[in-house]
C-alpha cells in the first residue's frame, strides 16, 4: 500500500486550521463585540459564554502551527520569517486577550476597564493580524533555495489589510450568532439586529476577495474559469448565496441555533474556495506540499498519534461543549 | 554599530523562555497538588480540602493562563527566528512537539474548563477525574517538551543527510541519553518550587493567624514533600551531572570551572572565571573532591576547557555561577526539609517563628533554582542548537535583520513586564486573601458560586 502522506497531512492541517477558525473565530468574535455590552453584567455574561472553552479553542492554533512545523517544515521555515511582524502582532494580541479572562475578574473596578479594553483590542488585533497572515499567504512568498528571500514588509498591501478587515467582520458574525445561542432577552435581541448588517458586510468581503485573488495568479483564474472546472466548482458560489439567504431568513424568524450553524457553513465554503484556489501549495507560489513535506518516517510516526488521539480529542471537546450547553446566566463562573 | 540578528534572537528566545518556564513549572506542581486535594476530599468529604483545592485552583488558573499565552510564542519563534534550525531538525523535533499538543494541550485545556467551571454541572467523581486529567496533561507536556529539549542536547536516533536530520529510530530519539535524567530532575524541580510556594503562603497566614486549619494542612503537606524530594533531587542531580559528563563534558568543565585536564581535580567552591585568560581568579577549592564527585575516584581524570578550541567553549562565567546558585539553593531546601522534620518531631512545626519567617522568605527559591538550572544546561551547550551537529549560526533565519529582532525583543520585554508583572501581582493578592471558608454546602458538590463573591473582598483592599 502506498499512502500519499503529504496529502493526508495537508488535509489534517487544513482540518486543524479550519477548526481553529471556527472555534476561536466565535470566541474572538465575542471579544470584538465586547464594546456592544452596556454594563458590567452584560460583559460578564459575554465573557462567561466562552470562558470554559476558549483555551481549548485556541489549542487548535497550536496544533495548526505545530502541525505545519512537524509535517511541512520547509513551508514553516519560509512563511514564519516572511510574516515575522504579523505573527508577532497576533501573539502579542493573544497575550492581552488571553490574560484578560483571568485578570478581569481579579481586578478592582477601576482596573477592570483596562482588562475590558485589553480583551476587546486583543481580539480585534489578533483577528486582524490573522487576516494579514492569510492575505500575505495568498500573495505568496519570494523564495531562494530553502529560505525566504523577500523583505520584512512584503505582506503589507491593500489586499492584506482588506482581508484583515474582512476577517474581523467575519469573526464578529460568528461571535454574534454564538451569543444568540448563549444569551436571552434584550441582549440576544441586540445580536439578532447586529448579525444582519454584519452578514451583508461579510458577503461583500467574500465577493471582493473572490474577485481579487484570481488577479494575483493566472493559475487561480485558470482553475476557476476554465471549462469544465467552472461547472464542477459552481456549487461553491451557489451554495454560498443559498446559505446567506437561509441565514437572513433564520435571523428574521429569530431562530436560535440556525444562524450560528449557517455562519459556520459560510466560513466552510469560503475556506473551501481558498483551498481550491491555492491547492497544492504549502507556500505559494512555488513550494508545494510535496516539496515541503517532512521525512516519511516523521509523517507516519505522527499519523499514528493523530489517528488515535484526534477522535479522543474531538470526543472530550464535544463533551465539554455538552457540559456547558445552554444559556449563560449571571452568577455562574468560578470567580 | 551593526546589530547581530543571531545574538538578538538568542537573547529574545532566552527572555521569553525564561519567563514562560516559571508558569508551567508552577502549574505542573499545582495540578498534582490539586488532584491530591480533590482526592482527599473525595475520601474524607471534609470541606477543608475542597476549600484548599478551590483556593489553589484560582492561583492555578491565573498561572496557567499566563503559561498558555507565553507558550504559544515559543513555537512560533522556531519559525520566525530559527527557520534554518526548523528546516534541518523539524523531522524529529516537529513530531515531538506535535505529540505534546495532541496528548497534553487539549487534555489540559478542556479539562481545566471542567475543573474551573464544572463543579455542580458534572458529577463529583467526574470533577475529581478532571483534576487528574489536568495533572496528567501537565506531566505529559513535560514529557514531550523535555524529550525535544534533550534531543537537542544529546541527539540520537537520526541520520544526517543533506543537512537534514532524518529519523532512523524513534525510540532512541524520544528516549535519548539525557532525557530520563532531565525529565525526573525537572519534574522534581517543579514539585519543589510549588511546594515552597505553598509552604511560604501558608507560613505567611500562620504567622498572621489567618485560616489556621487550612494553612496548617497545606504547610504540613508541603514540608513533608520537601523533606522527601529535596534530598532525592540531590541524588537525581548528581546522576544527571554524570550523564552530562559522559555526553557534554565541555558543559561540566564550565560548571566546575576546570580549565586544565587533570587527575585529582579539586572542587571549586568559588572563583571568578576569566574566559580570555583561561583561568579563574580568587579561587577557593577543596582538593580532590571534584574528581571524587565526578568520577567517584580520588585520582580520576577530569577534562578541562582547554581541551576544546575557544570557539567551542560555552560562556564559562554564566554556567559556573548559575550552577553554584542552583546547588546552594538545593542545599538550603534540604536543610528546610530536615528542619521541618525535626520541628514536627518536637511538636513545634506550627509555632516556631524563625522557621515560619524563613519559609515565607523562601517562596521564590524553587523558581530561582529552576531557572539557574536551565541557565546551566542551555548556556552550557553553546555554541550548538543540536549538540555537536548544528551550530547556532547555521540555525538562525537568514532573512532577519538585527533591527527587526531588536524591535520584537523590545516589544516582548515591554509587554511581558506589564502583563506578567500584573499577573504576579494578582497571584500575590489571591495568595494573601486566602481560601474562602464556609461558603460551600458541606459534602455536596453543587457549589454554584456567586460570580463576584471572591472579588468583592479583593476590591475592598483588605490586603496589606
Coordinates of C-alpha atoms in Angstrom, one line a residue, chain A residues 9 44-45 48 51-67 69-71 73-74 76-85 87-88 90-92 94-99 102-109 111-112 115 118 146-153 294-306 309-310 313 316-320 322-328 330-335, chain B residues 9 12 54 57-58 61-62 64-66 68-70 72-81 83-84 86-87 90-99 101-114 116-118 121-123 126 144 164-168 170 174 397-400 403-409 411-412 415-416 418-420 422-426 429-430 448-455 458-459:
Chain A
X9 CA -1.1 15.7 6.3
X44 CA -19.7 39.2 32.5
X45 CA -22.3 37.2 30.5
X48 CA -18.6 33.7 30.6
X51 CA -14.6 31.3 29.4
X52 CA -14.8 27.5 29.8
X53 CA -13.9 26.7 26.2
X54 CA -11.7 29.5 24.7
X55 CA -8.5 27.8 25.9
X56 CA -9.3 24.5 24.1
X57 CA -10.3 26.5 21.1
X58 CA -7.0 28.3 20.9
X59 CA -5.2 25.0 21.2
X60 CA -6.2 24.3 17.6
X61 CA -3.9 27.2 16.6
X62 CA -1.1 25.5 18.4
X63 CA -2.0 22.3 16.5
X64 CA -2.2 24.1 13.2
X65 CA 1.2 25.8 13.8
X66 CA 2.8 22.7 15.4
X67 CA 1.4 20.5 12.6
X69 CA 6.2 22.8 11.7
X70 CA 6.1 19.0 12.0
X71 CA 4.7 18.0 8.7
X73 CA 8.9 22.3 8.0
X74 CA 10.1 23.9 4.8
X76 CA 7.1 26.8 8.2
X77 CA 10.7 28.0 7.7
X78 CA 9.6 30.2 4.7
X79 CA 6.3 31.5 6.0
X80 CA 7.2 32.4 9.5
X81 CA 10.2 34.7 8.8
X82 CA 8.2 36.3 5.9
X83 CA 5.3 37.0 8.3
X84 CA 7.5 38.0 11.2
X85 CA 5.6 41.1 12.2
X87 CA 2.8 36.8 13.6
X88 CA 4.4 38.9 16.4
X90 CA -1.0 38.2 16.6
X91 CA 0.9 36.7 19.5
X92 CA 1.1 39.9 21.5
X94 CA -3.5 36.9 22.0
X95 CA -1.5 37.5 25.2
X96 CA -3.5 40.6 26.1
X97 CA -6.7 38.9 25.3
X98 CA -5.9 35.6 27.0
X99 CA -4.9 37.0 30.3
X102 CA -8.4 35.8 34.4
X103 CA -7.3 39.3 35.2
X104 CA -10.7 40.9 34.6
X105 CA -12.3 39.1 37.5
X106 CA -9.3 39.7 39.8
X107 CA -9.1 43.4 39.2
X108 CA -10.5 46.3 41.2
X109 CA -13.4 48.1 39.4
X111 CA -8.7 48.4 36.7
X112 CA -11.4 46.2 35.2
X115 CA -8.8 44.4 31.0
X118 CA -7.4 44.5 26.6
X146 CA 15.3 26.8 1.0
X147 CA 15.0 30.3 2.5
X148 CA 12.6 33.2 2.4
X149 CA 14.3 35.8 0.2
X150 CA 11.9 38.8 0.4
X151 CA 11.6 41.8 2.6
X152 CA 10.1 42.2 6.1
X153 CA 7.1 44.1 4.8
X294 CA 9.0 16.2 6.3
X295 CA 10.5 12.8 6.0
X296 CA 8.1 9.8 5.5
X297 CA 9.2 8.4 8.9
X298 CA 8.2 11.7 10.7
X299 CA 4.9 11.8 8.9
X300 CA 3.9 8.3 9.6
X301 CA 5.1 8.4 13.2
X302 CA 2.8 11.4 13.8
X303 CA 0.0 10.0 11.8
X304 CA -0.4 7.1 14.2
X305 CA -0.8 9.6 17.0
X306 CA -3.3 11.7 15.1
X309 CA -5.8 10.9 19.5
X310 CA -7.8 13.2 17.3
X313 CA -9.8 15.0 21.5
X316 CA -13.9 15.2 25.1
X317 CA -14.1 18.6 23.4
X318 CA -17.7 17.7 22.4
X319 CA -18.3 16.5 26.0
X320 CA -17.1 19.8 27.3
X322 CA -22.2 19.5 26.1
X323 CA -21.5 20.2 29.8
X324 CA -21.5 24.0 29.1
X325 CA -24.6 23.9 26.8
X326 CA -27.5 26.3 27.3
X327 CA -27.8 29.9 28.2
X328 CA -25.2 31.7 30.3
X330 CA -25.5 35.8 35.8
X331 CA -24.0 34.2 38.9
X332 CA -22.2 31.4 37.1
X333 CA -18.5 31.0 36.8
X334 CA -15.9 30.1 39.3
X335 CA -14.5 33.5 40.1
Chain B
X9 CA 17.4 36.2 18.5
X12 CA 14.9 37.1 22.7
X54 CA -10.6 25.9 45.1
X57 CA -7.2 26.3 41.6
X58 CA -7.7 30.1 41.4
X61 CA -5.9 29.3 36.6
X62 CA -4.0 32.6 36.6
X64 CA -2.0 28.5 33.6
X65 CA -3.4 31.4 31.5
X66 CA 0.0 33.1 31.6
X68 CA -0.5 29.3 27.7
X69 CA -0.1 32.7 26.2
X70 CA 3.6 32.8 26.7
X72 CA 2.3 29.9 22.1
X73 CA 5.0 32.5 21.5
X74 CA 7.7 29.8 21.8
X75 CA 6.6 27.5 18.9
X76 CA 6.3 30.4 16.6
X77 CA 9.8 31.6 17.4
X78 CA 11.2 28.4 15.9
X79 CA 9.8 29.5 12.6
X80 CA 10.3 33.3 12.8
X81 CA 13.8 33.4 14.2
X83 CA 14.0 28.9 10.3
X84 CA 17.2 27.1 9.4
X86 CA 13.4 24.3 11.8
X87 CA 14.2 23.2 8.3
X90 CA 11.8 19.6 12.3
X91 CA 11.6 15.9 11.1
X92 CA 12.5 15.0 14.7
X93 CA 11.6 18.0 16.8
X94 CA 8.3 18.5 15.0
X95 CA 6.6 15.2 15.8
X96 CA 7.7 15.5 19.5
X97 CA 6.0 18.9 19.7
X98 CA 3.1 17.6 17.7
X99 CA 2.6 14.8 20.3
X101 CA -0.2 19.2 21.5
X102 CA -2.2 16.1 20.8
X103 CA -1.6 14.3 24.1
X104 CA -1.3 17.2 26.6
X105 CA -2.5 20.6 25.5
X106 CA -6.1 19.6 24.5
X107 CA -6.4 17.4 27.6
X108 CA -5.2 20.2 29.9
X109 CA -7.3 23.0 28.3
X110 CA -10.5 21.1 28.0
X111 CA -10.5 19.5 31.5
X112 CA -9.3 22.8 33.0
X113 CA -12.6 24.3 31.8
X114 CA -14.5 21.5 33.6
X116 CA -12.9 25.6 36.9
X117 CA -16.5 25.9 35.8
X118 CA -17.9 22.4 36.0
X121 CA -22.5 20.8 36.3
X122 CA -20.8 17.4 36.3
X123 CA -20.9 14.6 38.8
X126 CA -16.1 13.4 37.1
X144 CA 7.4 15.7 25.3
X164 CA 18.5 17.4 7.4
X165 CA 18.1 15.2 10.5
X166 CA 16.3 12.1 9.2
X167 CA 14.8 10.0 12.0
X168 CA 16.1 6.4 11.9
X170 CA 12.1 6.9 17.1
X174 CA 12.5 10.1 22.2
X397 CA 16.7 32.8 9.9
X398 CA 18.8 34.3 7.1
X399 CA 16.2 36.9 6.1
X400 CA 16.2 38.6 9.5
X403 CA 16.7 45.9 13.7
X404 CA 13.7 43.7 13.3
X405 CA 14.7 41.4 16.0
X406 CA 15.6 44.3 18.3
X407 CA 12.1 45.7 17.6
X408 CA 10.3 42.5 18.5
X409 CA 12.6 42.0 21.5
X411 CA 8.1 44.7 22.4
X412 CA 8.3 41.4 24.2
X415 CA 4.6 43.5 27.1
X416 CA 5.9 40.8 29.4
X418 CA 3.4 44.8 32.1
X419 CA 1.4 41.6 31.7
X420 CA 3.4 39.2 33.8
X422 CA 0.4 42.4 36.8
X423 CA -0.2 38.6 36.8
X424 CA 2.3 38.1 39.6
X425 CA 0.8 41.0 41.5
X426 CA -2.7 39.3 41.2
X429 CA -3.1 39.2 46.1
X430 CA -5.1 36.0 45.8
X448 CA -22.7 27.3 42.1
X449 CA -20.7 30.2 43.4
X450 CA -21.7 33.8 43.0
X451 CA -19.6 35.4 40.4
X452 CA -18.5 38.3 42.5
X453 CA -18.0 36.6 45.8
X454 CA -14.3 36.3 45.8
X455 CA -13.7 39.6 44.1
X458 CA -10.3 41.9 46.9
X459 CA -11.8 45.1 45.7

